[in-house]
Coordinates of C-alpha atoms in Angstrom, one line a residue:
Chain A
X1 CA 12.7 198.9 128.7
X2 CA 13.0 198.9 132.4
X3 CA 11.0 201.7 133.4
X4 CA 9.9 202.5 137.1
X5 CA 13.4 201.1 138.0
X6 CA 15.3 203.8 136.1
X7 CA 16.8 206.7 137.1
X8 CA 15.9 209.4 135.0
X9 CA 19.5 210.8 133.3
X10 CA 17.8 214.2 132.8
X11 CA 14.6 215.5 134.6
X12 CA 13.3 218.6 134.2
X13 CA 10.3 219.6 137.1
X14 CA 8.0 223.1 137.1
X15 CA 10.5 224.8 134.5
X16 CA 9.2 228.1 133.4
X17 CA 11.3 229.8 130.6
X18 CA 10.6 233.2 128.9
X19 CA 11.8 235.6 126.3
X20 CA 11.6 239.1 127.8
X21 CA 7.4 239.8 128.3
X22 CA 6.9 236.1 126.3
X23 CA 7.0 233.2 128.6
X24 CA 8.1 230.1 126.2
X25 CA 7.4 227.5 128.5
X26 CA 5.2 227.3 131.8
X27 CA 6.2 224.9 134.2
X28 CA 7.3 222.0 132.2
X29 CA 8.1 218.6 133.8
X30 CA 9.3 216.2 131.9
X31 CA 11.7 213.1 133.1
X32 CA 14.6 211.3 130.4
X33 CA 15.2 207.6 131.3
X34 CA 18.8 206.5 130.7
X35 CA 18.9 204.6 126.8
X36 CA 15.5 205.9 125.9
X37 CA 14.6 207.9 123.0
X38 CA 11.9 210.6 124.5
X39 CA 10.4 213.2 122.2
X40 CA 8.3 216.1 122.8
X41 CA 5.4 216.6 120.1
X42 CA 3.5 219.9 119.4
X43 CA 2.6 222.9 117.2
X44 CA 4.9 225.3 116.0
X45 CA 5.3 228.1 119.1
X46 CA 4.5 225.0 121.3
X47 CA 7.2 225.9 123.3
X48 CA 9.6 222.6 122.2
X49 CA 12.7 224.8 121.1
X50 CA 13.0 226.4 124.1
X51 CA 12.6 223.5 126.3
X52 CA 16.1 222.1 124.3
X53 CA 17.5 225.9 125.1
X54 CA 16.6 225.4 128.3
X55 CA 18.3 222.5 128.7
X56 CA 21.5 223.2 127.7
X57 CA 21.6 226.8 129.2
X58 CA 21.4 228.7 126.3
X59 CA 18.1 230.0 127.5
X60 CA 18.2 230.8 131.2
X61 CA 14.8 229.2 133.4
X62 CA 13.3 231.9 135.6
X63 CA 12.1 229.3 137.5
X64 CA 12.3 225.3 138.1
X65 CA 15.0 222.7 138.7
X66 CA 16.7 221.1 135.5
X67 CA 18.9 218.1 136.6
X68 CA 21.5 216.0 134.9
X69 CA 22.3 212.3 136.4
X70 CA 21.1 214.0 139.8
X71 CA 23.0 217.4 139.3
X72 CA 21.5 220.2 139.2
X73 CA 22.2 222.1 136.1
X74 CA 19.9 225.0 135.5
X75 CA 21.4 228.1 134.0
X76 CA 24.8 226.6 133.6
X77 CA 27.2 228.0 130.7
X78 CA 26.2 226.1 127.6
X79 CA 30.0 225.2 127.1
X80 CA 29.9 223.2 130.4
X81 CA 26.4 221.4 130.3
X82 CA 28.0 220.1 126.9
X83 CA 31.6 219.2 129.0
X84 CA 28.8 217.3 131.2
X85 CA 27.5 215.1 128.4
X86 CA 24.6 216.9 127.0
X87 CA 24.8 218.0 123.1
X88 CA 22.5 219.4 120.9
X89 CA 21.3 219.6 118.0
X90 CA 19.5 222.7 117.0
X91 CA 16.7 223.1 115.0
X92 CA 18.1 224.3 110.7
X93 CA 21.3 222.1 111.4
X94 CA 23.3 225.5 112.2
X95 CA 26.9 224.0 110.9
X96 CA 30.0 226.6 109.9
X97 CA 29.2 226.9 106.7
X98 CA 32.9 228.0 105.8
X99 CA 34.7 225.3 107.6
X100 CA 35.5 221.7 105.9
X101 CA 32.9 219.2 106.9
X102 CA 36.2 217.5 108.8
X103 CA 36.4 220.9 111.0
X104 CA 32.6 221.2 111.8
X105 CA 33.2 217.5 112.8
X106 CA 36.4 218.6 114.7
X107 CA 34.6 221.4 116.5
X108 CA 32.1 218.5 117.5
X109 CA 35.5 217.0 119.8
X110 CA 36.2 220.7 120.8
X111 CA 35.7 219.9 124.5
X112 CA 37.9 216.3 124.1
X113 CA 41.8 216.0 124.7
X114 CA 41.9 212.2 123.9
X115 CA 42.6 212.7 120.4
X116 CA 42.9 209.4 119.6
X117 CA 39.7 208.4 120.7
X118 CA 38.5 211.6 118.6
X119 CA 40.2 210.2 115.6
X120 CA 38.3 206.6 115.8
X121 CA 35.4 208.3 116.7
X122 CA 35.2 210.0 113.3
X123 CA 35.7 206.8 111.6
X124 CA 32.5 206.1 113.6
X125 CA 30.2 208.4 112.3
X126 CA 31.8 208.4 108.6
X127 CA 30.4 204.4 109.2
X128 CA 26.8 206.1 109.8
X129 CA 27.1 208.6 107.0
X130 CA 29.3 207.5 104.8
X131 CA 28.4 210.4 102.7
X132 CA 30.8 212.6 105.2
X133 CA 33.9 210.6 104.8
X134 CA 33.1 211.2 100.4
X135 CA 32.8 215.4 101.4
X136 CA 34.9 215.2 104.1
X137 CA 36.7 218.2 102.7
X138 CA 34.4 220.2 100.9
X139 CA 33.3 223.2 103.2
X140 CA 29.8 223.1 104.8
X141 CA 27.6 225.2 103.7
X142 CA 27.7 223.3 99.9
X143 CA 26.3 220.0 101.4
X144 CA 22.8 220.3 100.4
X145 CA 20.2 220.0 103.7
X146 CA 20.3 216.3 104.3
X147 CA 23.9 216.3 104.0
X148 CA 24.3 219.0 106.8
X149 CA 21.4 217.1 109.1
X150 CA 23.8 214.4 108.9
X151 CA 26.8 216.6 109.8
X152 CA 25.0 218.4 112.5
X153 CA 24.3 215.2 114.2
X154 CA 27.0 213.7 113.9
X155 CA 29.2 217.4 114.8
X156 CA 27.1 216.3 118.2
X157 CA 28.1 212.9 118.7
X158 CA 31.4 213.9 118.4
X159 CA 31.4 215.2 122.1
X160 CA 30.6 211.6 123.2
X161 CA 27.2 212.4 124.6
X162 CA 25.0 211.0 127.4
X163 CA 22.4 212.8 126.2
X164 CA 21.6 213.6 122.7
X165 CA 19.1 216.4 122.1
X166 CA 17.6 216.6 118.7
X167 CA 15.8 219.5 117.3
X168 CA 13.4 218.8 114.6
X169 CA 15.6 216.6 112.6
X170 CA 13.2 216.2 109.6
X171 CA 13.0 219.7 108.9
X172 CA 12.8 220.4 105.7
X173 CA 13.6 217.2 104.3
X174 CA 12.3 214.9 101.5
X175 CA 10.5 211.7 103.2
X176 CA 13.2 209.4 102.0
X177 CA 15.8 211.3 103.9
X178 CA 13.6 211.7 107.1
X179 CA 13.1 207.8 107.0
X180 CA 17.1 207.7 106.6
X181 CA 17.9 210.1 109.5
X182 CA 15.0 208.4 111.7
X183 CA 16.4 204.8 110.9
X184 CA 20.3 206.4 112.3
X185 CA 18.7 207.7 115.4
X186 CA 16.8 204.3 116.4
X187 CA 20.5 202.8 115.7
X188 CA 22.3 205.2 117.9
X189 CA 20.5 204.6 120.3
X190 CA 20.5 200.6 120.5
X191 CA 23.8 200.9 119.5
X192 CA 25.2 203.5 121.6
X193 CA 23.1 204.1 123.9
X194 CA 22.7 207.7 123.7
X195 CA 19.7 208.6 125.6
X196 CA 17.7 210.8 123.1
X197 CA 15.2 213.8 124.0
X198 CA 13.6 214.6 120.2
X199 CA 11.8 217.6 119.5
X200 CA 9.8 217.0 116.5
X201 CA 6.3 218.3 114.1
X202 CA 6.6 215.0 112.6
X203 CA 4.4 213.4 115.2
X204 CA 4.1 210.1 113.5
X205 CA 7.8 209.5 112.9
X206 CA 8.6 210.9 116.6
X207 CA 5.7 208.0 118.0
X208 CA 7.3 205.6 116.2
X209 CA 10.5 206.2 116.8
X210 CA 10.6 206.9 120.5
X211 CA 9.6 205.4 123.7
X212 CA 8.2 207.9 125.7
X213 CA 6.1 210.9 124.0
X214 CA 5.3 214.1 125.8
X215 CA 2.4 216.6 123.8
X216 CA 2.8 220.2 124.5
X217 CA 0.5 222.9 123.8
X218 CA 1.2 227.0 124.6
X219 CA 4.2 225.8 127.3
X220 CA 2.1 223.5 129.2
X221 CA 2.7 219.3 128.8
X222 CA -1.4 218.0 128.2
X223 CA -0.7 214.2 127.7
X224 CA 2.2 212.1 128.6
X225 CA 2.4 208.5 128.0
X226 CA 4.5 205.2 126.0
X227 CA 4.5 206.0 122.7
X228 CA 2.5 202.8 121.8
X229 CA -0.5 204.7 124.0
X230 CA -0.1 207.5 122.3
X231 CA -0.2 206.4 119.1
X232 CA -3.9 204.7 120.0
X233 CA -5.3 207.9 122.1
X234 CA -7.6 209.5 119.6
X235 CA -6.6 213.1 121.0
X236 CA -3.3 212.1 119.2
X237 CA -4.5 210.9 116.4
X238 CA -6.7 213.3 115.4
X239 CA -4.8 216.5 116.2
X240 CA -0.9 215.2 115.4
X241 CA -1.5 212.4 112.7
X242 CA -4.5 214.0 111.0
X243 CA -6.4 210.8 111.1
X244 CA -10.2 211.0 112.0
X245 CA -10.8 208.8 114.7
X246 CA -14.5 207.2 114.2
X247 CA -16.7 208.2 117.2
X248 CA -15.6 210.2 120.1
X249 CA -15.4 214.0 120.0
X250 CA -15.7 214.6 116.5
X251 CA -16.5 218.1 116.3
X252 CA -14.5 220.2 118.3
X253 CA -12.0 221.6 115.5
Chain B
X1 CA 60.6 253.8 86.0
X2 CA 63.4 253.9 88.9
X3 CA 61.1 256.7 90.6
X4 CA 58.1 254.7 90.0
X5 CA 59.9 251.6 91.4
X6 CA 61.0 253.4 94.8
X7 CA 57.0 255.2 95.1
X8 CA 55.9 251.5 94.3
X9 CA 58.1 249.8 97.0
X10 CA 57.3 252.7 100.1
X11 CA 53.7 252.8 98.6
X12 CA 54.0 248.8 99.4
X13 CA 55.9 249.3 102.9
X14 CA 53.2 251.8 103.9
X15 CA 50.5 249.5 103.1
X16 CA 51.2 246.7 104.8
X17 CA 50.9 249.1 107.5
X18 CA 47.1 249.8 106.6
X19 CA 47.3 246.2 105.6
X20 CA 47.6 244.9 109.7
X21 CA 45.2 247.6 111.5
X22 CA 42.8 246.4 108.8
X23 CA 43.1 243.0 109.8
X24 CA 42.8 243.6 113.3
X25 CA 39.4 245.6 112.6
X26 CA 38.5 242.8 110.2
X27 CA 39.4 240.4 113.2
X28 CA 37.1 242.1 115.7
X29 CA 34.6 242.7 112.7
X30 CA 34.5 238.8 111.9
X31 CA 34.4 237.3 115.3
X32 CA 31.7 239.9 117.2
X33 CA 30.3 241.9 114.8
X34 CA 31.9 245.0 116.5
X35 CA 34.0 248.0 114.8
X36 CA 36.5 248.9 116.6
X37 CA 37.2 252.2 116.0
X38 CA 40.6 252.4 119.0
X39 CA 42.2 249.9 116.4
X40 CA 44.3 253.0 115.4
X41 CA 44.8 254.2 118.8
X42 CA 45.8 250.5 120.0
X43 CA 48.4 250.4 117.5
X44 CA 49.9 254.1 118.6
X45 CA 50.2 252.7 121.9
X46 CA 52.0 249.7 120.9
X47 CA 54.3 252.3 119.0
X48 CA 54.4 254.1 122.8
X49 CA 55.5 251.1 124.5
X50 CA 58.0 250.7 122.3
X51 CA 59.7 253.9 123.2
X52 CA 60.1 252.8 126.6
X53 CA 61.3 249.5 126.4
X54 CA 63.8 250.3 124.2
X55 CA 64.6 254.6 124.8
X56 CA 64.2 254.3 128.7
X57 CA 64.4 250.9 129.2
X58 CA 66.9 251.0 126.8
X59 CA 66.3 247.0 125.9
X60 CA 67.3 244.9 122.7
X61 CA 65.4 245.7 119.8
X62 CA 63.6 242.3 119.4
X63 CA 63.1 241.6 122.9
X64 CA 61.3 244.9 123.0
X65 CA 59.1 243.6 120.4
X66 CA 58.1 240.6 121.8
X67 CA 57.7 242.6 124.8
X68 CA 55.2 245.2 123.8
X69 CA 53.7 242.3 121.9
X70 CA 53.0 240.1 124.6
X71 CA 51.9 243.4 127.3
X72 CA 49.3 244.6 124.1
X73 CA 47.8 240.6 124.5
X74 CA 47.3 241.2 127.9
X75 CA 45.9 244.9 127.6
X76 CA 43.5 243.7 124.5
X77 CA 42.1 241.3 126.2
X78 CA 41.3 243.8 129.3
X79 CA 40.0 246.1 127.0
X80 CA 37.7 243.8 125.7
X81 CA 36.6 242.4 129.0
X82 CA 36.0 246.0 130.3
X83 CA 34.9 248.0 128.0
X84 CA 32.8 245.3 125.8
X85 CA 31.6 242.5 127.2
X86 CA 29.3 244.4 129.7
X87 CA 27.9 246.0 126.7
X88 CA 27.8 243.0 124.7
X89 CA 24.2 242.1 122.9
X90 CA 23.2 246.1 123.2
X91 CA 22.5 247.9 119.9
X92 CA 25.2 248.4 117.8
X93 CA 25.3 252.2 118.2
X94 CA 26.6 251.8 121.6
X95 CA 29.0 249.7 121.3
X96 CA 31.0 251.7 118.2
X97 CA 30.5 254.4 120.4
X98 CA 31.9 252.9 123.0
X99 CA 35.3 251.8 121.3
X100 CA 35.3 255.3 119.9
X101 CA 35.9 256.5 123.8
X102 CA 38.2 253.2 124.2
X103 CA 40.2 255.2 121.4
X104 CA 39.8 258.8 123.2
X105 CA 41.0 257.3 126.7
X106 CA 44.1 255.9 124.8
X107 CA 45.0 259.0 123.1
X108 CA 44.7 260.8 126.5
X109 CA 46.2 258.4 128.6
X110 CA 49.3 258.1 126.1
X111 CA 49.5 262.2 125.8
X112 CA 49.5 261.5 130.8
X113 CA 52.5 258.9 130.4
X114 CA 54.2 259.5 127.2
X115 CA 53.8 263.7 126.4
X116 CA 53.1 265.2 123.3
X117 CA 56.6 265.8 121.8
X118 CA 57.2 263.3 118.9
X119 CA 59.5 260.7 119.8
X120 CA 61.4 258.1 117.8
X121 CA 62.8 254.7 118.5
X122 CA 66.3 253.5 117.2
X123 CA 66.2 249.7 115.6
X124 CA 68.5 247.3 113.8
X125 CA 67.1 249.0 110.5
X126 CA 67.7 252.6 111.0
X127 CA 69.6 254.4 108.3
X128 CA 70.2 250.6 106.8
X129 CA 69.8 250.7 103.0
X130 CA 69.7 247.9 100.3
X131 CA 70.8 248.5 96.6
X132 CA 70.2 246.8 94.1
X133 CA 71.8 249.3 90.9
X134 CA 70.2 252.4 91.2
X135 CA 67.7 251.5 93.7
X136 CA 67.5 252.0 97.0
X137 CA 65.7 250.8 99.2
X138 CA 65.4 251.6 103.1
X139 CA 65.4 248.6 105.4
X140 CA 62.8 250.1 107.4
X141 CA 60.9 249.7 104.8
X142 CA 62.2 246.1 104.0
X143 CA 61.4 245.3 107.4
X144 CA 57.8 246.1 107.3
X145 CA 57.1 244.1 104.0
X146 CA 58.7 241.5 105.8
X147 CA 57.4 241.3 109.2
X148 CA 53.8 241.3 107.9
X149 CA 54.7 238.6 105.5
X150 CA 55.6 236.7 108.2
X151 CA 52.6 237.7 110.3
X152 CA 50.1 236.8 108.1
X153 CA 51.6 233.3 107.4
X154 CA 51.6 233.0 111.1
X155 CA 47.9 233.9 111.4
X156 CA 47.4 231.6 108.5
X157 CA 48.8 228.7 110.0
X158 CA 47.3 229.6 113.3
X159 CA 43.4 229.9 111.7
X160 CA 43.9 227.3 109.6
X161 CA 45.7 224.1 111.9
X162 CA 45.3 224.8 115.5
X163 CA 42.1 224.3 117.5
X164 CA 41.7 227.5 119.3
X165 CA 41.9 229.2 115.6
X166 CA 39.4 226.8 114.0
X167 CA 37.2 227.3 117.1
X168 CA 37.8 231.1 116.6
X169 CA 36.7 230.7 113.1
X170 CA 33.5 228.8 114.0
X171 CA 32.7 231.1 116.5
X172 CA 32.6 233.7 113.7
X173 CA 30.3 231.6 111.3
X174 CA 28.0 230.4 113.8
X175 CA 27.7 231.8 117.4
X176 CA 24.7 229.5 118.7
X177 CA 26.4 226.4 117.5
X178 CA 30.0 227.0 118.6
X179 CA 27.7 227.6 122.1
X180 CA 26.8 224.1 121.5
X181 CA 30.1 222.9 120.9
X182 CA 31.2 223.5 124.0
X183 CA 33.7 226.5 122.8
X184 CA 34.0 228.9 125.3
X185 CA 32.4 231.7 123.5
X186 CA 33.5 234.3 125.9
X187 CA 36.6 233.7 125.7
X188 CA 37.1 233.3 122.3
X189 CA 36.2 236.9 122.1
X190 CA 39.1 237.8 124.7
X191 CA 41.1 235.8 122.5
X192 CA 40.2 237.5 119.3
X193 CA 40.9 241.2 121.0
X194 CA 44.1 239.8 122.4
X195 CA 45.4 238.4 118.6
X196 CA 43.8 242.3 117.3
X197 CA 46.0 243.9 119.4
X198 CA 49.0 242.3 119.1
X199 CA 48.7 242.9 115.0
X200 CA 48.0 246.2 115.7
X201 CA 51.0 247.0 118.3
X202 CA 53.4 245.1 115.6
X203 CA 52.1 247.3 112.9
X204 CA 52.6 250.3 115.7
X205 CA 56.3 249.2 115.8
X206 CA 57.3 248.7 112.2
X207 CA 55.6 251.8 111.4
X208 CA 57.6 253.5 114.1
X209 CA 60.9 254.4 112.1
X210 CA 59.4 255.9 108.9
X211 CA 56.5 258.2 110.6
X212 CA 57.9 259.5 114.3
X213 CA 56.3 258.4 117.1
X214 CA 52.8 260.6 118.3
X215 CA 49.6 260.7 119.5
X216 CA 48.0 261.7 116.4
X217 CA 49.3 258.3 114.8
X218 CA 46.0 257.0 116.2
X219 CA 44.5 258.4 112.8
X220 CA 46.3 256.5 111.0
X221 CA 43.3 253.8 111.9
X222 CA 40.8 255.9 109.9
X223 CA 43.4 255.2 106.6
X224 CA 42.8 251.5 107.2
X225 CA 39.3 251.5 108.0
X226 CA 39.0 251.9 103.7
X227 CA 41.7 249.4 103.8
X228 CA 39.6 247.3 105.1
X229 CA 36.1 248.3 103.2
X230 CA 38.3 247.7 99.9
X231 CA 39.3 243.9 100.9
X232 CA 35.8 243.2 101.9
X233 CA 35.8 243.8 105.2
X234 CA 35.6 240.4 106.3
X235 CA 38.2 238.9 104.8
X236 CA 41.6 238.2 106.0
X237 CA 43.4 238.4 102.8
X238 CA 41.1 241.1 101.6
X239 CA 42.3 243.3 104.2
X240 CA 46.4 243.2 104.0
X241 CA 45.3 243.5 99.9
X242 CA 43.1 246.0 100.7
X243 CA 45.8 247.8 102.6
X244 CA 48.8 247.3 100.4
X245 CA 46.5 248.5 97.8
X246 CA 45.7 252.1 99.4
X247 CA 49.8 252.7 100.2
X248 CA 50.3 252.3 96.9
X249 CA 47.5 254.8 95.5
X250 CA 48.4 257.1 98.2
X251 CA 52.4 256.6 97.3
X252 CA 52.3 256.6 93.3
X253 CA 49.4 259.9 93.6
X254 CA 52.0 262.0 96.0
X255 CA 54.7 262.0 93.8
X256 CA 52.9 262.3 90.4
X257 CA 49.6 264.3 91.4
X258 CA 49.2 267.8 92.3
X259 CA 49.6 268.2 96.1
X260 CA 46.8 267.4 98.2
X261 CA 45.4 264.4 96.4
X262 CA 47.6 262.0 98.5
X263 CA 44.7 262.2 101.4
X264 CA 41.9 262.0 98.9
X265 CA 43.2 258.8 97.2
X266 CA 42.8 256.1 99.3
X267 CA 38.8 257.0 99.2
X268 CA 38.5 257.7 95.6
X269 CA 39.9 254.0 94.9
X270 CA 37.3 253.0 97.6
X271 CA 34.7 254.6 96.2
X272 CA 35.4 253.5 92.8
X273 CA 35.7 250.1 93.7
X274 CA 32.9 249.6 95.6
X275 CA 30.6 251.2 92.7
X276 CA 32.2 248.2 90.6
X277 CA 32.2 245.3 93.2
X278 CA 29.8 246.8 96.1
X279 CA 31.4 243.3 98.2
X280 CA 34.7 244.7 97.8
X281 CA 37.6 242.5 96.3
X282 CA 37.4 239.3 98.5
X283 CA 34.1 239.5 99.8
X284 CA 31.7 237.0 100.2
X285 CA 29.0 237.2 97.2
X286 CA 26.4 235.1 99.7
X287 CA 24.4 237.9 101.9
X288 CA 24.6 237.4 105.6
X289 CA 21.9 234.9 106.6
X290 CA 20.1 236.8 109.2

């Protein structure tokens, strides 16, 4: 890791999203180094979701700057942030159930002309999950939730991303699987570099899975640090890993 | 049997009639979630169009077609971008009620440029018959079993091989994701009004020779809206079986029932399917997931 060096592929300063009366997020800053995996930890309403909406323009900021490899890119149609290099992921998988797992994968190159390139790139991704290239044609929506977890991310890496964003990947699933899907993640990123922003309730697989760890509570960021820190600050462990740390402020839930 | 053979084969001709404005509602339905009650009138005013590239105009047959085809494309999509997508997201109320005054301002607009009279178009199948022993059957008629045959392998093909009509699909099944595909959402929706209308100006112009050509042919949409309900109403194939179903009913019950039950048919059938498969024949058994 070469941090302080870095430009930040993705930085997000003071954004403030809302739904109608409900503001979602209050001025979130948040910074994505180029080949790092950053996740954003919190309780459910926390505000994560709508910091991935945010980002690829689904959910338009009312105010803040979100930038992409210097560019700014706030409020941008979600079709070009993804023709920039930004996919996503969203939270319940969200693959057409009634296309073949070969045309959810397909819709994943929508944006890409070199088909060629698209064609390899499939074998790529039927080498992470080989379980794809077996249903390859069987239609979506009977792959049972793993299966479609898989396909989702791998429906986003077929776009060729700079920038993967991950919406609570472990949703759902049986620990087994979420060791699986977390072990794929780690490897797309050495491998690929992707850079990775991942939203996840799994605190402890998030920590130890990514580099940099953002804790958000009612739209506001309370603690930012390396992972490693995080995973030793008692805050953490008390409130996102349910460990009782011996000592310190024992009784404030 | 020969009179039940020549009911059975108009009954056929007349559905696949119903059978292409259902599949341009079912189109519209699938893809935005919208009725469009002017399907009716947008197929009248492909039957219009017709008149005047080929009466005034006084062009080939077929490049006529393709014509009014291609100038429908063009007008769907404006429709859509007009009257639609600034409504787009608002209850559904308004926007049914808004393609019910799409359909008003076509009927009025046609009665401005076209008149009232009934008109007619002359094409390659008029007066044409085919025998085969005692039957006959019209090539008008021939012509319409035909051309939709055609059309719906074309729409097959198109939905099932070529990018834009996969993306269409997956727009359908999943608007947020095909957002974060990168598909063009919007557009897609132009796109979908734009393939609508075209079905329904074809079905306007094979219909043409065995109803006469007026405004009130615009009602014609309310025939196919069961159509459309039988199928499934959401289904491609439901539809045209949906349709082809309902020109049958309403061919075999006006020659063998008592006058008046022709225009009652078509809903009886509906009614009675639905009470036996409330999905209608192709639907989807899965409820929508919300």
């Amino acid at each position: 890791m070469t941090m302080g060096t870095a430009q930040p592929i993705l930085r997000l300063a003071n954004v403030e999203s809302t739904y109608g009366p409900i503001t979602a997020i209050r001025g979130i800053s948040l910074d994505l180094m180029q080949g790092q995996i950053v996740t954003v930890l919190g309780a459910n309403g926390a505000g994560k979701t709508s910091i991935l909406k945010t980002i690829s323009g689904v959910l338009d900021p009312v105010k803040g700057t979100v930038e992409f490899e210097g560019r700014k890119i706030r409020s941008m149609e979600p079709d070009k942030v993804v023709r920039l290099g930004i996919s996503h992921v969203p939270e319940g998988r969200e693959v057409f159930p009634f296309l073949s797992v070969r045309d959810n994968l397909r819709m994943g190159a929508y944006i890409r002309n070199d088909s060629k390139a698209v064609a390899s790139d499939l074998e790529k991704v039927f080498d992470y999950f080989p379980v794809l290239r077996e249903r390859q044609n069987q239609i979506a929506g009977q792959l049972s939730g793993g299966q479609q977890q898989m396909l989702a991310i791998s429906r986003a890496l077929m776009s060729r991303p700079k920038v993967l964003l991950l919406d609570e990947p472990s949703l759902g699933l049986s620990p087994l699987l979420v060791k699986e899907i977390f072990t794929i993640i780690r490897r797309l990123n050495a491998e690929e570099g992707v850079s990775i922003l991942l939203v996840e309730q799994n605190a402890k697989m998030a920590l130890e899975t990514a580099h940099y760890g953002y804790v958000l509570e009612v739209g506001r960021v309370v603690m930012h640090d390396a992972c490693a820190n995080l995973l030793q600050s008692d805050q953490v462990r008390e409130f996102y890993l349910g460990m009782h740390s011996e000592g310190g402020h024992g009784g404030r839930r | 049997m020969l009179d039940f053979t020549q009911q059975l084969i108009s009954g056929v001709a007349l559905g696949c009639v119903y059978g292409l404005i259902a599949l341009g509602f079912v189109l519209i339905y699938k893809a935005t979630e919208v009725v469009n009650f002017a399907q009716g009138e947008i197929m009248m005013l492909g039957a219009f169009m017709s008149v005047t590239f080929i009466t005034t105009l006084g062009l080939n047959y077929w490049l006529s077609f393709l014509l009014c085809v291609i100038a429908m494309a063009i007008l769907g999509a404006i429709m859509e971008r007009l009257v639609l997508r600034p409504i787009l997201g608002y209850p559904q109320f308004s926007i049914v009620m808004a393609t019910i005054g799409l359909g008003l301002v076509i009927r009025a607009l046609v009665g401005i440029i076209w008149g009232t009279d009934d008109l007619r178009i002359e094409t390659p199948f008029t007066d044409g018959v085919f025998k085969i022993g005692a039957l006959v059957i019209a090539w008008d008629a021939l012509s319409i079993i035909v051309a939709t045959i055609l059309l719906c392998a074309a729409l097959y093909a198109f939905f099932r091989f070529t990018r834009v009509g996969i993306a269409m699909q997956a727009t359908s099944q999943n608007m947020l994701a095909a957002y974060y595909m990168g598909i063009p959402v919007k557009r897609m929706f132009s796109l979908i009004w734009s393939l609508s209308a075209m079905v329904a100006c074809a079905a306007g112009i094979l219909l043409a020779p065995i109803t006469l050509i007026h405004a009130n042919l615009g009602f014609l949409g309310i025939k196919a809206f069961p159509a459309a309900v039988l199928g499934g109403f959401g289904s491609i194939p439901g539809a045209v079986a949906g349709g082809i179903t309902i020109g049958i009913v309403e061919s075999l019950s006006g020659f063998y029932l008592p006058e008046g039950f022709k225009d009652v048919a078509a809903y009886v059938v509906l009614l009675a399917v639905l009470l036996w498969k409330p999905q209608g024949l192709f639907g989807l058994n899965a409820v929508k997931k919300v």
